[in-house]
mmCIF file of C-alpha atoms in Angstrom:
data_model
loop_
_atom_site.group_PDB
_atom_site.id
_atom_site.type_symbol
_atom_site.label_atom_id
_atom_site.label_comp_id
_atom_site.label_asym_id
_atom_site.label_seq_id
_atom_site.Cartn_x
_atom_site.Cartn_y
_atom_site.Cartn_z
ATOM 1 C CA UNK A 226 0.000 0.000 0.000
ATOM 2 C CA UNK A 227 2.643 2.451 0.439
ATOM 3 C CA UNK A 228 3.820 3.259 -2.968
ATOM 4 C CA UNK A 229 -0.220 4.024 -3.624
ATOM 5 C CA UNK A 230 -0.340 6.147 -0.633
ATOM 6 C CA UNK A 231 3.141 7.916 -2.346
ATOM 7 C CA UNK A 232 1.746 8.273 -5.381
ATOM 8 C CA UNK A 233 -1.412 10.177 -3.752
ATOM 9 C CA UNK A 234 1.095 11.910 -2.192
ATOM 10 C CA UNK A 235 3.103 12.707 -5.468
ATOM 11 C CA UNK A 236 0.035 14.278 -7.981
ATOM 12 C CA UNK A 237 -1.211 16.474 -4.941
ATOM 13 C CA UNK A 238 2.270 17.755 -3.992
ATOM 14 C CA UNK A 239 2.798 18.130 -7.616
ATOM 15 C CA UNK A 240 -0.465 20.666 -7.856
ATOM 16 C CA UNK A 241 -0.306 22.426 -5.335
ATOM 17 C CA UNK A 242 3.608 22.894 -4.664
ATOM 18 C CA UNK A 243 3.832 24.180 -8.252
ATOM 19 C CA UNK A 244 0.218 26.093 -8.430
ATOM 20 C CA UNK A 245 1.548 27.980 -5.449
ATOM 21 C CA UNK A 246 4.124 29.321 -6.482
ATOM 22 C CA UNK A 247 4.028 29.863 -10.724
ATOM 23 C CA UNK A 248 3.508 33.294 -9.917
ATOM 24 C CA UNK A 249 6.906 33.535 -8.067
ATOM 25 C CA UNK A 250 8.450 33.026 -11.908
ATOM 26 C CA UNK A 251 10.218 35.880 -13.801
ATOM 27 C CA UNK A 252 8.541 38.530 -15.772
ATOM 28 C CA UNK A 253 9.317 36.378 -19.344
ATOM 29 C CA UNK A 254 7.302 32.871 -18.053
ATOM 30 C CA UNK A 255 4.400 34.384 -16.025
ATOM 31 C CA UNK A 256 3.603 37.968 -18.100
ATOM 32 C CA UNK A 257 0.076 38.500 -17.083
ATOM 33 C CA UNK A 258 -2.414 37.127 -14.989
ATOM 34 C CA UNK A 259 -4.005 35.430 -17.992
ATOM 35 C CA UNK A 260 -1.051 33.533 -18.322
ATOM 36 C CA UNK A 261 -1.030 32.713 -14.903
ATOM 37 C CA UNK A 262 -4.670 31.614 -14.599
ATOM 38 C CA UNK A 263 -4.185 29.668 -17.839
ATOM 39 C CA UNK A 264 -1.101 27.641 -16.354
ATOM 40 C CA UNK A 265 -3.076 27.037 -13.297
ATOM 41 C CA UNK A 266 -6.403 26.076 -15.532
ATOM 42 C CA UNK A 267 -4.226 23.435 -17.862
ATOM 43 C CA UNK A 268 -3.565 20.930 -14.928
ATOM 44 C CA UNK A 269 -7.246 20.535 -13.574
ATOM 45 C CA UNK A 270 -8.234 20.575 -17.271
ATOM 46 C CA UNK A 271 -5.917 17.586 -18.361
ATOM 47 C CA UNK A 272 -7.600 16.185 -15.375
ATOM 48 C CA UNK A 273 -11.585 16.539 -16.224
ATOM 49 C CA UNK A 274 -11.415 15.343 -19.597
ATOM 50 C CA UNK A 275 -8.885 12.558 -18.909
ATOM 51 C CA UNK A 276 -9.471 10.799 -15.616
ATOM 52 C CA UNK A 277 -12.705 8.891 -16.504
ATOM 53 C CA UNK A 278 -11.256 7.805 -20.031
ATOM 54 C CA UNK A 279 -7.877 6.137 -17.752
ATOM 55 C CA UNK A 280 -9.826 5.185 -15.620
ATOM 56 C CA UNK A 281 -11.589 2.919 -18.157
ATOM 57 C CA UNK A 282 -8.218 2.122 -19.471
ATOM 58 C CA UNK A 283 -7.422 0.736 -15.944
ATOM 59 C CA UNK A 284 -10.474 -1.606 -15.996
ATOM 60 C CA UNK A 285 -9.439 -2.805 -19.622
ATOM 61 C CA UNK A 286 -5.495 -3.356 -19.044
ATOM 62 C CA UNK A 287 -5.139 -3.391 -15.523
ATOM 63 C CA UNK A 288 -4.581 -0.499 -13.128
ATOM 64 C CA UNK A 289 -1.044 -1.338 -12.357
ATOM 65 C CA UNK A 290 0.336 -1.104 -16.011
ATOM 66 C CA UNK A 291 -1.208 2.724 -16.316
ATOM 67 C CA UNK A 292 -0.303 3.595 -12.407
ATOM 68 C CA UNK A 293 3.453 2.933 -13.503
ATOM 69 C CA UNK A 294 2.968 4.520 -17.128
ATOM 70 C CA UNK A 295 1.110 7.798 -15.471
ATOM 71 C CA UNK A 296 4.363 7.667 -12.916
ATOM 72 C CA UNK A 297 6.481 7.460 -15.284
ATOM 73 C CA UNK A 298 5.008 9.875 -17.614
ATOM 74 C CA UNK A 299 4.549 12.902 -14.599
ATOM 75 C CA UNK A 300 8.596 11.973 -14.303
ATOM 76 C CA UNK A 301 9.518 12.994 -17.837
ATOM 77 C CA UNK A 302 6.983 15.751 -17.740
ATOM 78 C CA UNK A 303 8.385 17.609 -15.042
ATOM 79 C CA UNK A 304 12.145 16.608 -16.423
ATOM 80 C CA UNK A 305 10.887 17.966 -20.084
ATOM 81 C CA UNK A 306 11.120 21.775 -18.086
ATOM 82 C CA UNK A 307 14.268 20.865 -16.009
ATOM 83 C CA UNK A 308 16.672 20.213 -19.187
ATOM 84 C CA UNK A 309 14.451 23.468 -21.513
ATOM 85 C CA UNK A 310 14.063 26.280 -19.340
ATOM 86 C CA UNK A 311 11.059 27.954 -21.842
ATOM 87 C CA UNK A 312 7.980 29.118 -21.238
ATOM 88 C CA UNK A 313 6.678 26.860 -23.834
ATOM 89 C CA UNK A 314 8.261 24.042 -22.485
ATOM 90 C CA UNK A 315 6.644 25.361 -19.158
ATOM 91 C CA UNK A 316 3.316 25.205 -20.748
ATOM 92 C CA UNK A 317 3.800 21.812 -22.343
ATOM 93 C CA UNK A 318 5.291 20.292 -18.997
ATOM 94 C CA UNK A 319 2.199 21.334 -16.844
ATOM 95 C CA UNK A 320 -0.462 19.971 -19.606
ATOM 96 C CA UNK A 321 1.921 16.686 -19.438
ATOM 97 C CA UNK A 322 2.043 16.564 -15.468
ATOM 98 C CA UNK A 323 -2.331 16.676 -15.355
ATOM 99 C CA UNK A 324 -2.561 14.286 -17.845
ATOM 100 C CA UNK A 325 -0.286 11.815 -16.058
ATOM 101 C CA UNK A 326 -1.786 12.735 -12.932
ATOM 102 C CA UNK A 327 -5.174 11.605 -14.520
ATOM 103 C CA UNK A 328 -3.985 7.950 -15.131
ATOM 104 C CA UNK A 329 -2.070 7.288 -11.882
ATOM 105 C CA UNK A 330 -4.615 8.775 -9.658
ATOM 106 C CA UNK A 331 -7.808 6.999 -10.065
ATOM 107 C CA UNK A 332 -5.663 3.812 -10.657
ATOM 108 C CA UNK A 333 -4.155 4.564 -7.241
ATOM 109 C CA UNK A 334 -7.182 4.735 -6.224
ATOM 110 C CA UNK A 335 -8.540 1.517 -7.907
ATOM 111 C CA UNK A 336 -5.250 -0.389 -6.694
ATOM 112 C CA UNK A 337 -6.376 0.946 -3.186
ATOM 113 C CA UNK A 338 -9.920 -0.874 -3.543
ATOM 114 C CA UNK A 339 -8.324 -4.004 -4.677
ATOM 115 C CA UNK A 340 -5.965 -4.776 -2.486
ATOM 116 C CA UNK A 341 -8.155 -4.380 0.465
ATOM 117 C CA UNK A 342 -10.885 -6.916 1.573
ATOM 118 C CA UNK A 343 -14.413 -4.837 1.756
ATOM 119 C CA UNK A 344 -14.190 -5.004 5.725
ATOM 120 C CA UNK A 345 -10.807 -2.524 5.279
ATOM 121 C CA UNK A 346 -11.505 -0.163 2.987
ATOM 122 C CA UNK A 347 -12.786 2.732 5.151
ATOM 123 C CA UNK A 348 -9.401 2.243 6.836
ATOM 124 C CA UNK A 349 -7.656 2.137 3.791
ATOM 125 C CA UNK A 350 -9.038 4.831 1.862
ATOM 126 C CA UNK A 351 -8.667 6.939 5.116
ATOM 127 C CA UNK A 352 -4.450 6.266 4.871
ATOM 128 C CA UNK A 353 -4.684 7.396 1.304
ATOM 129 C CA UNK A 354 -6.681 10.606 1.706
ATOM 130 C CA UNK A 355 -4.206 11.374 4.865
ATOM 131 C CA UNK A 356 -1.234 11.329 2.365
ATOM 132 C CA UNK A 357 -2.839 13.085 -0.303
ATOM 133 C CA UNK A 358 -3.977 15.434 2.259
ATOM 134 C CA UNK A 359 0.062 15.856 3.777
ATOM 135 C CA UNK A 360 1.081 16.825 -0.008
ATOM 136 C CA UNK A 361 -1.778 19.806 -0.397
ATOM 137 C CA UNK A 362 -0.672 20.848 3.207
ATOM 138 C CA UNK A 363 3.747 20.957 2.123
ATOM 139 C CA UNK A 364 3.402 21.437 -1.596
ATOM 140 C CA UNK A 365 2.916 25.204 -0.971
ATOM 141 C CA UNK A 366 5.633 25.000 1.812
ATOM 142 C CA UNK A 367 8.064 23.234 0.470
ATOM 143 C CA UNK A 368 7.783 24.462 -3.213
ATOM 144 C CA UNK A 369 8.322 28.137 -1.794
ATOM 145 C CA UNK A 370 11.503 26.681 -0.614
ATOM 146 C CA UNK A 371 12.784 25.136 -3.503
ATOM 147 C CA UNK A 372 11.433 27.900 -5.572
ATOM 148 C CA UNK A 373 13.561 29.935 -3.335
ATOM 149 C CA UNK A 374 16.859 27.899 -3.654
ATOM 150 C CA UNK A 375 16.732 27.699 -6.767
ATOM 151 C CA UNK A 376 14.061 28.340 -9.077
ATOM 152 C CA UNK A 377 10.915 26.829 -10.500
ATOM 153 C CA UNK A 378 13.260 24.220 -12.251
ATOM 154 C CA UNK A 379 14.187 22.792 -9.097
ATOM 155 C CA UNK A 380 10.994 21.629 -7.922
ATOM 156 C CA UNK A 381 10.588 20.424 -11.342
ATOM 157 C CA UNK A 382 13.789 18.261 -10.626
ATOM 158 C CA UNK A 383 12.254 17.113 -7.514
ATOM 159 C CA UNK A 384 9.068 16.558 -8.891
ATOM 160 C CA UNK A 385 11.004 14.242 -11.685
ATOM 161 C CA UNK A 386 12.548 12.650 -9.109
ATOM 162 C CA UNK A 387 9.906 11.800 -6.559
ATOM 163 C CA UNK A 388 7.757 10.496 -9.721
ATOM 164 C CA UNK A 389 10.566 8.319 -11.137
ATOM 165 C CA UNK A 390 11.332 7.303 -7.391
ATOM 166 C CA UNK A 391 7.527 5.855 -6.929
ATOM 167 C CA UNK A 392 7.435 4.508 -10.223
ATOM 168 C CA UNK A 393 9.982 2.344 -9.005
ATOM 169 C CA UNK A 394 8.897 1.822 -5.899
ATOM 170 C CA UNK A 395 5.358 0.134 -7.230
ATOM 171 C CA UNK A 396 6.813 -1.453 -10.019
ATOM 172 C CA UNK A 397 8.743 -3.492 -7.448
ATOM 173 C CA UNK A 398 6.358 -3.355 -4.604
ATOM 174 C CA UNK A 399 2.673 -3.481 -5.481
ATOM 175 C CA UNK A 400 0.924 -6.560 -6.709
ATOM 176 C CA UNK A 401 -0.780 -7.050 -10.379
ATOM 177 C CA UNK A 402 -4.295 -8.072 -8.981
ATOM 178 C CA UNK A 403 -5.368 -11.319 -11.080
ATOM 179 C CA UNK A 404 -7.392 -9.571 -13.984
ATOM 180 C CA UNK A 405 -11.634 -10.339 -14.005
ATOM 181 C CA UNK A 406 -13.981 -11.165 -16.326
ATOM 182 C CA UNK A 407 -16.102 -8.307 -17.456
ATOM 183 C CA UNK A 408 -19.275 -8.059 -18.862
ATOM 184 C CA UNK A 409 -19.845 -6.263 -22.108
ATOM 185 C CA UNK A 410 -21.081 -2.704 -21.451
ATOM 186 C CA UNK A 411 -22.938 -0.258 -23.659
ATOM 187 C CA UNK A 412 -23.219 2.790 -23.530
ATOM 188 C CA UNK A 413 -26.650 2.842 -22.100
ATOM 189 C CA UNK A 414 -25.686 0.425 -19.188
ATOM 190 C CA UNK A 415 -22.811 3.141 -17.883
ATOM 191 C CA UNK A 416 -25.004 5.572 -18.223
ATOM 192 C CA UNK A 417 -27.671 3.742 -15.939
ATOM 193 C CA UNK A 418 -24.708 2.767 -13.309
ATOM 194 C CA UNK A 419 -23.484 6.182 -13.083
ATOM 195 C CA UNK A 420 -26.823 7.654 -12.563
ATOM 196 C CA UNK A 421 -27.483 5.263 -10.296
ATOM 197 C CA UNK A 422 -27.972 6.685 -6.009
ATOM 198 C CA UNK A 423 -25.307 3.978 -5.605
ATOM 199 C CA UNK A 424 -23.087 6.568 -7.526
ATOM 200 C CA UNK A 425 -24.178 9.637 -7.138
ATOM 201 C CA UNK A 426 -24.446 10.160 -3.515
ATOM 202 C CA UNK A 427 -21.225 9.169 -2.185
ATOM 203 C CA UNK A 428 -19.635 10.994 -5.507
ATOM 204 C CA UNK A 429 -22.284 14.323 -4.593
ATOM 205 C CA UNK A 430 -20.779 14.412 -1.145
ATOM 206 C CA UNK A 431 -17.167 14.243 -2.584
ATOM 207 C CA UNK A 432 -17.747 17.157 -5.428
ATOM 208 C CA UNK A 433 -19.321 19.431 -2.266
ATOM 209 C CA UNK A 434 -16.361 18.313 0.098
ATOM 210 C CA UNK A 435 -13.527 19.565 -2.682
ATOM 211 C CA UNK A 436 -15.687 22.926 -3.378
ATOM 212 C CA UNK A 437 -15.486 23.784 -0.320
ATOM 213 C CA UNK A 438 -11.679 22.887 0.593
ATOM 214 C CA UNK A 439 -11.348 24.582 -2.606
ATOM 215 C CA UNK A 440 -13.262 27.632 -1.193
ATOM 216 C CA UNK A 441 -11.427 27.693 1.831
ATOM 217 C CA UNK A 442 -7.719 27.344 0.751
ATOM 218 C CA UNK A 443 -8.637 29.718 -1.585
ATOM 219 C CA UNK A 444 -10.893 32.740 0.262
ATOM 220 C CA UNK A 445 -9.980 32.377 3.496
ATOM 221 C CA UNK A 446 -7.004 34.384 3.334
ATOM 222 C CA UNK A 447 -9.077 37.238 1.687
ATOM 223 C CA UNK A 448 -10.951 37.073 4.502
ATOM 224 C CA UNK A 449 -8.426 36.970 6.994
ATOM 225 C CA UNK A 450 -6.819 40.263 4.862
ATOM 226 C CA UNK A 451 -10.024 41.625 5.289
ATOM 227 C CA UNK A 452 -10.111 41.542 9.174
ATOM 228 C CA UNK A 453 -6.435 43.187 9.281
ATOM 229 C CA UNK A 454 -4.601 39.547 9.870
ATOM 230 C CA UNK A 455 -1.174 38.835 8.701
ATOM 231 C CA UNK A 456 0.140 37.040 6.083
ATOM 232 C CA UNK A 457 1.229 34.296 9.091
ATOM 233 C CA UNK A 458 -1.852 34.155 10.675
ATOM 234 C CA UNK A 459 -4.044 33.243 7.624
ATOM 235 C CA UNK A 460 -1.229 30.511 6.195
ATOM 236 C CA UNK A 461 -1.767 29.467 9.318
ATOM 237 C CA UNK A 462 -5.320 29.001 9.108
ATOM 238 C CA UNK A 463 -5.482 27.247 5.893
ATOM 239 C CA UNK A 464 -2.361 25.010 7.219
ATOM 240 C CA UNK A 465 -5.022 24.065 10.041
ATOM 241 C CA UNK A 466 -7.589 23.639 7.381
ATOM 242 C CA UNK A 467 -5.276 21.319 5.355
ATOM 243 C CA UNK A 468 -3.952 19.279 9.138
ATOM 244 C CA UNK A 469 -7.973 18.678 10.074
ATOM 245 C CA UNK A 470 -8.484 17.098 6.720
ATOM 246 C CA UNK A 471 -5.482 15.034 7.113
ATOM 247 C CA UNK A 472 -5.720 13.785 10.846
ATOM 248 C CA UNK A 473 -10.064 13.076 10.666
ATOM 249 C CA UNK A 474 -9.505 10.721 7.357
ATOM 250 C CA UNK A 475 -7.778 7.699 8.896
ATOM 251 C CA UNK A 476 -10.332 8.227 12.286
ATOM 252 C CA UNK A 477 -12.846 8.179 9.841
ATOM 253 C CA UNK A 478 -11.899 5.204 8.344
ATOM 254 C CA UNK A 479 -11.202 3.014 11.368
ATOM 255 C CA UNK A 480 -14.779 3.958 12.606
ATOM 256 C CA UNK A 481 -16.498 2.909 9.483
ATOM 257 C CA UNK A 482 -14.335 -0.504 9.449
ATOM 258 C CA UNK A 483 -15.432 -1.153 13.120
ATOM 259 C CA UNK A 484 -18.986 -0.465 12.450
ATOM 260 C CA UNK A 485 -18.853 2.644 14.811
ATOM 261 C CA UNK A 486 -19.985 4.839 11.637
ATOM 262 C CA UNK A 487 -21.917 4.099 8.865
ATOM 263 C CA UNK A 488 -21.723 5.938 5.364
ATOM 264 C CA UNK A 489 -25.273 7.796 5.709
ATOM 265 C CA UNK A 490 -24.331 9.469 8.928
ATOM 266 C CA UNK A 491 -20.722 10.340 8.021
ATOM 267 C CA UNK A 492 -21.810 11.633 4.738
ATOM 268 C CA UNK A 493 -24.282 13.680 6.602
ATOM 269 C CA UNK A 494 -22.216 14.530 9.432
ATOM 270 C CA UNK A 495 -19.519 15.547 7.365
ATOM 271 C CA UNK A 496 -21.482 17.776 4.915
ATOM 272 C CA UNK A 497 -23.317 19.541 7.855
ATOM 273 C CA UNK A 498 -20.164 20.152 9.243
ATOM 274 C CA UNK A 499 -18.466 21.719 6.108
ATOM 275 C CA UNK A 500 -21.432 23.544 5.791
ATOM 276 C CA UNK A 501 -21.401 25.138 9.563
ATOM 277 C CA UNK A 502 -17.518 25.872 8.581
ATOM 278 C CA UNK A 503 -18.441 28.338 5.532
ATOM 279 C CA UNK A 504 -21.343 29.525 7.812
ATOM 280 C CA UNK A 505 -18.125 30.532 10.443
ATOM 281 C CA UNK A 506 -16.479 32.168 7.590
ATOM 282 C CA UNK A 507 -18.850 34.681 7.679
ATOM 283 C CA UNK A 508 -17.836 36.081 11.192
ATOM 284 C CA UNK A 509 -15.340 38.706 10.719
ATOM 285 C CA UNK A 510 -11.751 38.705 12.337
ATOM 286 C CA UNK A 511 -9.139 35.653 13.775
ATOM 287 C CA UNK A 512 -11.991 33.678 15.085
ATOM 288 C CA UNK A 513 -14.333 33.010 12.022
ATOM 289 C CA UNK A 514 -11.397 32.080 10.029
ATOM 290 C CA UNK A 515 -9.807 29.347 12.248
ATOM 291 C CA UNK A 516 -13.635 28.112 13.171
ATOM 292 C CA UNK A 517 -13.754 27.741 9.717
ATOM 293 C CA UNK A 518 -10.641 26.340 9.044
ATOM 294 C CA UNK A 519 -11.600 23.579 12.086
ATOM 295 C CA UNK A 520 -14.787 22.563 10.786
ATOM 296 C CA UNK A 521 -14.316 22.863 6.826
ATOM 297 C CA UNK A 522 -11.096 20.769 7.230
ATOM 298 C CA UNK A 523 -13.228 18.108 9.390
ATOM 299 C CA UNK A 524 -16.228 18.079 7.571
ATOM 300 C CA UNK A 525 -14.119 17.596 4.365
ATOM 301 C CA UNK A 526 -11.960 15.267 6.218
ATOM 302 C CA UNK A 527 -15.033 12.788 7.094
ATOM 303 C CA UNK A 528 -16.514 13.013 3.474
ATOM 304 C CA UNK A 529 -13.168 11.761 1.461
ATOM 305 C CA UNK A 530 -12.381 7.875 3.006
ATOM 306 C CA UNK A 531 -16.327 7.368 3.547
ATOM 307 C CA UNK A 532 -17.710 8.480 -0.058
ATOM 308 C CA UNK A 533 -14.588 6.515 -2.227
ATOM 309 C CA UNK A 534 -14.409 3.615 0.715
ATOM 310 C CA UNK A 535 -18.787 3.554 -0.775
ATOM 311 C CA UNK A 536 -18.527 3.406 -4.233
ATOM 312 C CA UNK A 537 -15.405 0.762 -3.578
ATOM 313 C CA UNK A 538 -17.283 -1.651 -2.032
ATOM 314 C CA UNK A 539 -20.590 -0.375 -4.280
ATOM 315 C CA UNK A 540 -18.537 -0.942 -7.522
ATOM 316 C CA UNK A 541 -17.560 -4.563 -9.057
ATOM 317 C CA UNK A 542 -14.233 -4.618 -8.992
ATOM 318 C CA UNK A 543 -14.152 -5.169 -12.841
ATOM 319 C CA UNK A 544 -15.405 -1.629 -13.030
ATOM 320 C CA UNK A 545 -13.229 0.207 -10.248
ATOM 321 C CA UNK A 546 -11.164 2.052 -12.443
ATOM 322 C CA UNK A 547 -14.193 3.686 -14.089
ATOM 323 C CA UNK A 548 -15.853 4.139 -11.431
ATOM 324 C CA UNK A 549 -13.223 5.657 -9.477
ATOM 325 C CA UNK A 550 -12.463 7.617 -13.082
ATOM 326 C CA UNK A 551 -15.914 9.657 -12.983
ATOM 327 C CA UNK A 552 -15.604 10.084 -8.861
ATOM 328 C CA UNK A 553 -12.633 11.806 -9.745
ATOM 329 C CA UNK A 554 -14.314 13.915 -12.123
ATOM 330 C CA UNK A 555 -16.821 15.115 -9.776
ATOM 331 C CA UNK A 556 -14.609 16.104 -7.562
ATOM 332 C CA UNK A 557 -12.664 18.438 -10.105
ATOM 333 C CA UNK A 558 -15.859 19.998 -11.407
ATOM 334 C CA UNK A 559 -16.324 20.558 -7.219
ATOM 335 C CA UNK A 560 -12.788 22.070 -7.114
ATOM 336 C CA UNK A 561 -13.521 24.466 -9.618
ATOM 337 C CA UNK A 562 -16.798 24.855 -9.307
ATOM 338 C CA UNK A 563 -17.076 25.790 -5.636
ATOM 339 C CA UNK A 564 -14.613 28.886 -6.317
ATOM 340 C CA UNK A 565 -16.664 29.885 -9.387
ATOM 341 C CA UNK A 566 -19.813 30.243 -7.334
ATOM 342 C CA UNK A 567 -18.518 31.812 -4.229
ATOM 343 C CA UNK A 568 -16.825 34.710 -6.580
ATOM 344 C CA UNK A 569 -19.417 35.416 -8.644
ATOM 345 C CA UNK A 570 -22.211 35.673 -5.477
ATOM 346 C CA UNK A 571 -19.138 37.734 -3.994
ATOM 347 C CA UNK A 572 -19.337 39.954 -6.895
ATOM 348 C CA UNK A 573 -22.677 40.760 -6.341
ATOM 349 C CA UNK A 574 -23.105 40.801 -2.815
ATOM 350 C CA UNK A 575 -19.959 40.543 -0.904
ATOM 351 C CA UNK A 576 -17.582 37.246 0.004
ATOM 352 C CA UNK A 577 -20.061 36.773 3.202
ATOM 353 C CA UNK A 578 -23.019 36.165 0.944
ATOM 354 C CA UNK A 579 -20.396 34.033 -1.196
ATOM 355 C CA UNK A 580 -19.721 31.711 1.610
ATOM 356 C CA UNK A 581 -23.369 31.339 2.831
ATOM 357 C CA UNK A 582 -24.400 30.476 -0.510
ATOM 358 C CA UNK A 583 -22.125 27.849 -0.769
ATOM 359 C CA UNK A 584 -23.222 26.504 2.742
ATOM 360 C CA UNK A 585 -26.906 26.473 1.728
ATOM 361 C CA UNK A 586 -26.513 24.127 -0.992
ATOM 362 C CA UNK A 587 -24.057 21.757 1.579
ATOM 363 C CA UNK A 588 -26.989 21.899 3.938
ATOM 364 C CA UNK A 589 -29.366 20.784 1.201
ATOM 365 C CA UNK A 590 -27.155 18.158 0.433
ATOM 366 C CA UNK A 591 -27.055 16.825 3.769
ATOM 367 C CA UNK A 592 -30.500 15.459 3.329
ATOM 368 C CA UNK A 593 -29.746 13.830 -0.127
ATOM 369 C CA UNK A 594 -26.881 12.142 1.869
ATOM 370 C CA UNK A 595 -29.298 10.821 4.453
ATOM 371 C CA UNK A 596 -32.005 9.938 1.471
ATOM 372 C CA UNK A 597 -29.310 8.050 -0.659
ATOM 373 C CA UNK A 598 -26.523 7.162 1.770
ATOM 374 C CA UNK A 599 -28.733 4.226 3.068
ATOM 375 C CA UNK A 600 -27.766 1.922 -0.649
ATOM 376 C CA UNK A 601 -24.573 3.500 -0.791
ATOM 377 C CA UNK A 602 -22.712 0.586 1.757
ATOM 378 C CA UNK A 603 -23.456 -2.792 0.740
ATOM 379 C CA UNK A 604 -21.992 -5.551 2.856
ATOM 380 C CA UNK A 605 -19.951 -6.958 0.253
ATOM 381 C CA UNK A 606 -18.781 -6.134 -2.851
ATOM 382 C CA UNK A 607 -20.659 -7.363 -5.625
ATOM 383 C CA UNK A 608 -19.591 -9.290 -8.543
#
């Protein structure tokens, strides 16, 4: 498990470390916001339109063979930059690092399922969210530094390095799971699986869960700038935010394994609790930020190992790779579509209004949780 637990590690320390700090590049890279906002678009585009078509690929091949070719590929991506220093090359490495990012990540994630007996997967899924969760909370950190020693083309290097490194690492470490027999699908029967409660609760709660850590990484310093706070003080805050998420998802986990949880309440729990977190980012000054931070980081925290550990043991195993795929995909139209809304009701009526609109629809969502979550844990995998 640990090389899948790296590689979740690797493509969120790969976004983030680089996302935050693109705009720390000279004048001839970075020459406009545009440019910026484009460079920070291309990764989580690569990502939507590729992630469910891997993921397929994954079901058809095996997940191992494209976890190791997405690994390897994010390692001569981010090497591609290191031996050109361009700003083309800049532009082609970052399209190259999403779109290896979206065949090694929901084959991680697949892997994960696999190699876990139903009875573990709340556990298992909560490891892997932790490490994904430690790489958004040092990629910011630890790119600034590297950025700082020397230049964007030495967290490249790293980047190349870490991705070869795990590559490596799995091909030697993690199993081939024997391959099963699949059914023939049409089009018409994915369409009918994906629409399926089974699906689209546990993969609803996810999409919310990422708009909102979206949200708060991304507005919560605004706020915090707002109220007169630091720059400290609100890294700080979205560090906490980042730490909750982190420490709740192997808790999580372990209570849903021992039966201490099931995937209706958490889902609902955890949504009501994200939701009371934007409500907190409405208070002005130190203490709505870090009440939000708390809560939006736990809420979030709860939601990740309970709505993938759902559709895991929801999904036959033949189909994991899709499934996991278009879970994926929600959650990236959640991570940019979370932002999108909060701005533009900011625009119009202030960031408060922004925040609370956000937390409405959570709140709405809770009962869909509660309405859906009750098919979303069967207790076995079928097929």
């Amino acid at each position: 498990m640990w090389p899948l637990y790296a590689a979740g590690f690797t493509t969120a320390f790969g976004a983030h470390g680089i996302a935050a700090n693109l705009g720390a590049l000279s004048g001839d890279a970075v020459t406009s916001l545009l440019v910026l906002g484009g460079l920070l678009a291309l990764y989580d585009g690569a990502e939507i339109l590729l992630k469910p078509i891997f993921g397929t690929l994954a079901d058809r091949i095996g997940a191992r063979p494209v976890l190791l070719g997405g690994l390897a590929a994010f390692a001569a991506a981010s090497a591609g930059y290191v031996v050109i220093d361009d700003p083309g090359w800049l532009w082609a490495a970052r399209l190259g690092q999403g779109a290896a990012a979206s065949a090694f990540s929901p084959s991680a994630s697949a892997l994960v399922a696999r190699l876990n007996p139903a009875a573990k997967q709340g556990r298992a899924f909560g490891s892997y969210g932790f490490h994904k969760s430690i790489g958004y909370t040092l990629g910011p950190l630890l790119g600034g530094v590297l950025v700082w020693a020397g230049g964007l083309r030495l967290l490249f290097a790293v980047l190349a390095v870490l991705g070869a490194a795990v590559a490596l690492w799995a091909l030697l470490v993690v199993p081939a799971p024997a391959p099963l027999p699949k059914a023939r699908q049409t089009l018409l029967d994915l369409a009918r699986r994906l629409a399926d409660p089974v699906f689209l609760g546990p993969t609803a709660a996810l999409a919310a869960a990422t708009a909102a850590l979206s949200v708060g990484v991304g507005f919560l310093p605004v706020s915090g700038s707002s109220a007169g706070l630091g720059a400290v003080a609100t890294g700080a805050a979205v560090s906490v935010l980042a730490a909750c998420a982190a420490l709740v998802q192997p808790a999580a986990g372990r209570a849903l394994d021992a039966g201490r949880l099931t995937v209706r309440t958490g889902l609902g729990a955890g949504l009501l609790l994200t939701a009371a977190g934007l409500g907190c980012a409405t208070i002005p000054g130190l203490a709505g930020v870090l009440a939000a931070a708390v809560l939006i980081g736990a809420g979030t925290g709860l939601i990740t190992p309970l709505g993938f550990a759902a559709l895991a043991t929801a999904t036959p195993q033949a189909r994991l790779g899709q499934t996991m795929g278009a879970a994926e995909l929600g959650r990236e139209l959640g991570d940019a579509g979370g932002p999108l809304l909060v701005a533009g009701v900011a625009t119009l009526a202030g960031l408060a209004s922004g925040y609370a609109a956000l937390a409405v629809l959570l709140a709405a969502g809770t009962a869909l949780a509660f309405a859906l979550g009750r098919r979303s844990a069967p207790a076995s995998p079928p097929g």
